[in-house]
Short mmCIF file of C-alpha atoms and ligand atoms in Angstrom, two decimals:
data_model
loop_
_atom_site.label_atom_id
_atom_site.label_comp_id
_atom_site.label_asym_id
_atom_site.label_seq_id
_atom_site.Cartn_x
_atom_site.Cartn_y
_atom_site.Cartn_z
CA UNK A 269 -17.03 12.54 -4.04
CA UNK A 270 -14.46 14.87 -2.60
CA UNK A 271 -11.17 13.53 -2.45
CA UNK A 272 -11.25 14.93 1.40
CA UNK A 273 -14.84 12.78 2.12
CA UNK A 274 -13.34 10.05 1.11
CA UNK A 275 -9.99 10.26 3.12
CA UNK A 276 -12.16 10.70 5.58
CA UNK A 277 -14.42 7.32 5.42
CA UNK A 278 -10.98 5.70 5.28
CA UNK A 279 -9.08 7.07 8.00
CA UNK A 280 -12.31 6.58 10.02
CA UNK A 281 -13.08 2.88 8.97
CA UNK A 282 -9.79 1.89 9.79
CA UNK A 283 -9.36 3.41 13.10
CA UNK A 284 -12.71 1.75 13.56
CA UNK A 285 -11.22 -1.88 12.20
CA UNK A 286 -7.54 -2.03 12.80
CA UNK A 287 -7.67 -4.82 14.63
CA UNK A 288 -10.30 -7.07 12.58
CA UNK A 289 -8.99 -6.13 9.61
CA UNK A 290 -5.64 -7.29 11.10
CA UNK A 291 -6.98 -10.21 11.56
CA UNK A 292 -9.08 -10.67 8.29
CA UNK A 293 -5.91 -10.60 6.60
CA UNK A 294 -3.93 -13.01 8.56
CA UNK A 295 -6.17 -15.53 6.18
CA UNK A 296 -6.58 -13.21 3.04
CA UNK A 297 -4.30 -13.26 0.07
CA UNK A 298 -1.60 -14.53 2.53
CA UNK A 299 0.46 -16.69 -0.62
CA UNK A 300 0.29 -13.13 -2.67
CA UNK A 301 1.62 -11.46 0.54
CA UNK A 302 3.83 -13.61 1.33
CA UNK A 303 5.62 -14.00 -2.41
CA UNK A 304 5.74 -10.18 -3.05
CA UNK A 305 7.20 -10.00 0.09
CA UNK A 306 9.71 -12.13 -1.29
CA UNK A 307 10.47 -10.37 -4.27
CA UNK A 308 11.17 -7.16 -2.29
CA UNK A 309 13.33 -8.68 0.31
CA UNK A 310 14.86 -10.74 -2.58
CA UNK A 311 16.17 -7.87 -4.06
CA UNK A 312 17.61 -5.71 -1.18
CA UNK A 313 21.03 -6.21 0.85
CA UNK A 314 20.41 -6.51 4.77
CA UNK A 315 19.83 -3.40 6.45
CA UNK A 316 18.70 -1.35 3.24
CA UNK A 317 16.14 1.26 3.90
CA UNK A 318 12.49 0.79 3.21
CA UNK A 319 9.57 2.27 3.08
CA UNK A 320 6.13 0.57 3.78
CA UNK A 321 2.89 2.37 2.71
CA UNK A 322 -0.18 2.03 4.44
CA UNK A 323 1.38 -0.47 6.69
CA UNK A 324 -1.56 -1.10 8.81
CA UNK A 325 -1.04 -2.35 12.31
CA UNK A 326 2.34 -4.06 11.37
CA UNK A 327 1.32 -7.65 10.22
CA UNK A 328 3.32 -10.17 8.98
CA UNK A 329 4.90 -8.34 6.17
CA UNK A 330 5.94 -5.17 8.17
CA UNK A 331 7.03 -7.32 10.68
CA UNK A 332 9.10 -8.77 8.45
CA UNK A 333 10.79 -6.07 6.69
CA UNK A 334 10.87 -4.75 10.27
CA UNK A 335 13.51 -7.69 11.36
CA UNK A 336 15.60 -7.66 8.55
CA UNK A 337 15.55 -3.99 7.07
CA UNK A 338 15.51 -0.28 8.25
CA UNK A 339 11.59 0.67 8.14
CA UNK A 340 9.62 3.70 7.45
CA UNK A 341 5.93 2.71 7.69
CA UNK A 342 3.52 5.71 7.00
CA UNK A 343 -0.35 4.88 7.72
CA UNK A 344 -3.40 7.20 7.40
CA UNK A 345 -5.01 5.95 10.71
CA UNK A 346 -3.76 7.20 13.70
CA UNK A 347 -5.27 3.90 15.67
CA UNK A 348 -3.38 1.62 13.33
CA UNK A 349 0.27 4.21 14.08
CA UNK A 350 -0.44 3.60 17.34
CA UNK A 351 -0.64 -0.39 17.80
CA UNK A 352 1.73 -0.59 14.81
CA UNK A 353 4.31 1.87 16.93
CA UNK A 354 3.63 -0.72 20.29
CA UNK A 355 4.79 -3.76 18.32
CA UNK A 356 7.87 -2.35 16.00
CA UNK A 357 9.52 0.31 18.89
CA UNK A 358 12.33 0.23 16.57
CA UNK A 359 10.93 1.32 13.02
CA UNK A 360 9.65 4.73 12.78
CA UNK A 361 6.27 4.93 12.34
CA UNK A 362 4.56 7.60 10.59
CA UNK A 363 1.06 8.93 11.08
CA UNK A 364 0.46 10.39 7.63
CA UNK A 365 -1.36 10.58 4.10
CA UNK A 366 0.95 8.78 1.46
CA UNK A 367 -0.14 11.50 -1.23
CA UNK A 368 1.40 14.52 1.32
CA UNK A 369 3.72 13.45 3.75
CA UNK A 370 7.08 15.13 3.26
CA UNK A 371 10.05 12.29 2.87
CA UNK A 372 13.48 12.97 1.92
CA UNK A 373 14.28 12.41 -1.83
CA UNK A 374 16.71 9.60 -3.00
CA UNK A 375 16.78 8.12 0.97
CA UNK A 376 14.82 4.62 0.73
CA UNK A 377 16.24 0.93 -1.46
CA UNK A 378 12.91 -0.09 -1.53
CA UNK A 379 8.85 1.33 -1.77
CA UNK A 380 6.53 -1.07 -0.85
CA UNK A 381 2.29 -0.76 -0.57
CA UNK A 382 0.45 -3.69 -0.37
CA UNK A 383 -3.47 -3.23 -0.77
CA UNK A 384 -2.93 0.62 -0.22
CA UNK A 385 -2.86 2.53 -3.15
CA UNK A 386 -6.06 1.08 -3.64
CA UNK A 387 -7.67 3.77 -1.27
CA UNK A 388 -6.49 6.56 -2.85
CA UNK A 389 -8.37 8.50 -5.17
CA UNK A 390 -6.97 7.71 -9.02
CA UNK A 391 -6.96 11.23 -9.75
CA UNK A 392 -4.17 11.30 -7.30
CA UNK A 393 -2.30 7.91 -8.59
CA UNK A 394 -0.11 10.04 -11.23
CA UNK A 395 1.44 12.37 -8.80
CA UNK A 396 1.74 10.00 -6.11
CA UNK A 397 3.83 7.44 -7.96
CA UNK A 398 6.11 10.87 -9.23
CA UNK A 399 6.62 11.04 -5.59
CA UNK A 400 7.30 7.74 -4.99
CA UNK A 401 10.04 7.68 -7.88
CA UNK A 402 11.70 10.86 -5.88
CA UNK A 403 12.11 9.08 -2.89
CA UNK A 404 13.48 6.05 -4.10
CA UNK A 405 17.30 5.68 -4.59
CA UNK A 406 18.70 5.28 -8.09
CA UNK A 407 18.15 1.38 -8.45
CA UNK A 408 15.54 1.45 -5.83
CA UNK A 409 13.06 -0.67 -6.14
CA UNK A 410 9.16 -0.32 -5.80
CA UNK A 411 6.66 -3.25 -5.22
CA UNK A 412 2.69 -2.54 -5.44
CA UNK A 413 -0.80 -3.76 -5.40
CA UNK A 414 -3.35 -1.83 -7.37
CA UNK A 415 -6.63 -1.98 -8.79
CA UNK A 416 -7.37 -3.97 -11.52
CA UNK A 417 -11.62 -1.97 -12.60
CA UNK A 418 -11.82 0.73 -14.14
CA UNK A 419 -13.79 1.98 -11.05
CA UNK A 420 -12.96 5.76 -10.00
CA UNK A 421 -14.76 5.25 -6.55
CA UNK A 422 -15.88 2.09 -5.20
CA UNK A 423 -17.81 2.33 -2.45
CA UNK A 424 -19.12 -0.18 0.42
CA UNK A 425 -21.46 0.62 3.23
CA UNK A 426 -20.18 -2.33 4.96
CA UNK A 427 -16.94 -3.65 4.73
CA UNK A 428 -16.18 -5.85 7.33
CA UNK A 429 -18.48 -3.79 9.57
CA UNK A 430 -17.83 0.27 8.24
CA UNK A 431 -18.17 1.94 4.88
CA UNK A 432 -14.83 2.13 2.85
CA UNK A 433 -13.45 4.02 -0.63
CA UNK A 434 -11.50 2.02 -2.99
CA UNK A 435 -10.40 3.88 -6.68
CA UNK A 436 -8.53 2.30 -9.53
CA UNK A 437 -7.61 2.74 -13.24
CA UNK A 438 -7.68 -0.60 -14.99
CA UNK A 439 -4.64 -2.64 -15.07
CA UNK A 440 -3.10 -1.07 -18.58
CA UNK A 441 -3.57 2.44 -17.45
CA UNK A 442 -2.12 1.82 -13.50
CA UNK A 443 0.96 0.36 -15.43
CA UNK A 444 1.73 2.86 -17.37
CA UNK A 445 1.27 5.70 -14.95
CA UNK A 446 3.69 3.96 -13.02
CA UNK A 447 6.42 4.01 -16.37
CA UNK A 448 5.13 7.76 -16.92
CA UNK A 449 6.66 8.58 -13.01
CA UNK A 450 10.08 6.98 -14.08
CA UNK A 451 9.86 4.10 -13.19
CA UNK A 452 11.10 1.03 -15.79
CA UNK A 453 8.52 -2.38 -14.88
CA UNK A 454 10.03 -5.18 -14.50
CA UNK A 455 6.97 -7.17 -14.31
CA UNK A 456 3.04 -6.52 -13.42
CA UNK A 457 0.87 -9.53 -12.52
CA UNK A 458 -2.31 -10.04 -12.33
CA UNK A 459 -3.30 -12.13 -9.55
CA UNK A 460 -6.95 -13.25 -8.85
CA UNK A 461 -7.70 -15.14 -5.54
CA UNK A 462 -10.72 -15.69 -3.66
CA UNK A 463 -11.66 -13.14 -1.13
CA UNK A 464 -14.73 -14.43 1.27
CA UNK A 465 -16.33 -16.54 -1.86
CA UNK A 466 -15.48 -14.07 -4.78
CA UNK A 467 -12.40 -14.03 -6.77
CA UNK A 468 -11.27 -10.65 -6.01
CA UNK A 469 -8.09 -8.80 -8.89
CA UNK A 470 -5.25 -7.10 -8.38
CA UNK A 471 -2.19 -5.29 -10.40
CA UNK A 472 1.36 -6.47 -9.05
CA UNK A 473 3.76 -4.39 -10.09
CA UNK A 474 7.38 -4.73 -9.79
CA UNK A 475 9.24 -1.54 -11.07
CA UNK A 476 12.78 0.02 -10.48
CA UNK A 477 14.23 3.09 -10.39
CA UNK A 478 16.95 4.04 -13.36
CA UNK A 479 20.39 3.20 -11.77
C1 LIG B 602 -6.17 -2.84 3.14
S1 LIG B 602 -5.16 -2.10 4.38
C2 LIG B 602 -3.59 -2.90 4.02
C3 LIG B 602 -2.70 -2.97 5.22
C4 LIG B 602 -1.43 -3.79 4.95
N1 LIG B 602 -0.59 -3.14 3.97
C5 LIG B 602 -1.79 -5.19 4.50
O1 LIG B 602 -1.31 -5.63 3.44
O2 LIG B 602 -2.52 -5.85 5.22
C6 LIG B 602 -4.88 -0.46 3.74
C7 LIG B 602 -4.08 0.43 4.66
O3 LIG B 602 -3.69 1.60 3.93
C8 LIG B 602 -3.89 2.74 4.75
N2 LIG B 602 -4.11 3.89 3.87
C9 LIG B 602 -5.15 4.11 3.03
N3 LIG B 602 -5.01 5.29 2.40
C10 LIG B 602 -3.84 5.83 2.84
C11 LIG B 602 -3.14 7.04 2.57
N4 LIG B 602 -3.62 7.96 1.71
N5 LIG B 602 -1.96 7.27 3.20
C12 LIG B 602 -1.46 6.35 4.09
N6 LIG B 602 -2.09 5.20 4.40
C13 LIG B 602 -3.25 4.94 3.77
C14 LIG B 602 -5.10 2.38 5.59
O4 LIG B 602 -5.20 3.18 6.75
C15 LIG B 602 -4.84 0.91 5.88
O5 LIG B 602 -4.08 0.72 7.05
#
């Protein structure tokens, strides 16, 4: 599929589901949300700078680094910007593709994308996490959930009422594409849980940038 098709389906789907998938995930994966939120916000003086991708509407864990950091959210769907912009006045919001959007290099103490990454086209993972490394400060640290299958597009006609795009190396190769941009691993987790009746993988990864 074209990388632009499937940008597409997701931008659409999720300017379609904002809301329900808002809520979906108020009781998905909330313990895996809730600890990696932890180990970001463990590891960051108050007020650092930090930037959220694919933050959705601005659920719990935006919320959260909303109230106790300075927040850059960046989301491809201009219907989650806008409800996520209505809750968080105060963080800047931006309505943008992860893989393009222009950010200043060396300017966040933190990169963090839950369950996003996962949307983006694995051809694409490589230079994205280069660009991820750039904007993070020298110690910065970067906190992810990727695919675990070696899938290069998953596809749904259905998912929780639209079709949606998923991509993902398996777990060895997402790792290392993540040391190849730079970036020294400090851990990377699998974590199974059940996700409406299946057990459902991801990749946790915990990487730093080089002081
Ligand atoms: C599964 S939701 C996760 C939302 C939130 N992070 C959470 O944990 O609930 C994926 C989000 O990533 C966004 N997204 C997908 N691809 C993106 C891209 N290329 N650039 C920016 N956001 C993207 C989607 O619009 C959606 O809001």
């Amino acid at each position: 599929m074209d990388p632009r098709d499937s940008r597409r389906i997701v931008e659409l789907g999720y300017d379609r589901i904002a809301e329900r998938h808002a809520e979906w995930a108020t009781r998905t994966r909330t313990d895996e949300r809730a600890r990696y939120l932890d180990e970001v916000t463990g590891r960051l003086p108050a007020g650092a700078s930090v930037l959220e991708l694919g933050c959705g509407v601005a659920g719990a864990v935006t919320q959260e680094l909303a109230s106790r950091f300075r927040l850059t959210g960046v989301d491809l769907s201009g219907r989650s910007v806008e409800i996520a912009r209505r809750s968080l006045p105060d963080a800047t919001i931006l309505h943008g593709d992860m893989t393009q959007i222009d950010l200043p290099p060396a300017s966040f103490d933190a990169v963090v994308a839950f369950y996003s990454v996962i949307h983006v086209p694995r051809d694409e993972h490589a230079a994205l996490f280069t660009r991820i490394a750039t904007w993070l400060r020298p110690g910065g640290v970067f906190v992810a959930s990727l695919g675990t299958d070696d899938e290069p597009h998953a596809h749904e006609t259905d998912w929780l009422g639209v079709p949606m795009v998923w991509s993902a190396h398996d777990a060895a190769t997402g790792r290392r594409l993540v040391e190849d941009a730079g970036l020294t691993v400090e851990r990377a987790a699998i974590e199974t849980a059940d996700e409406d009746g299946a057990p459902v993988s991801f990749l946790w990864i915990i990487a730093r940038r080089a002081e």
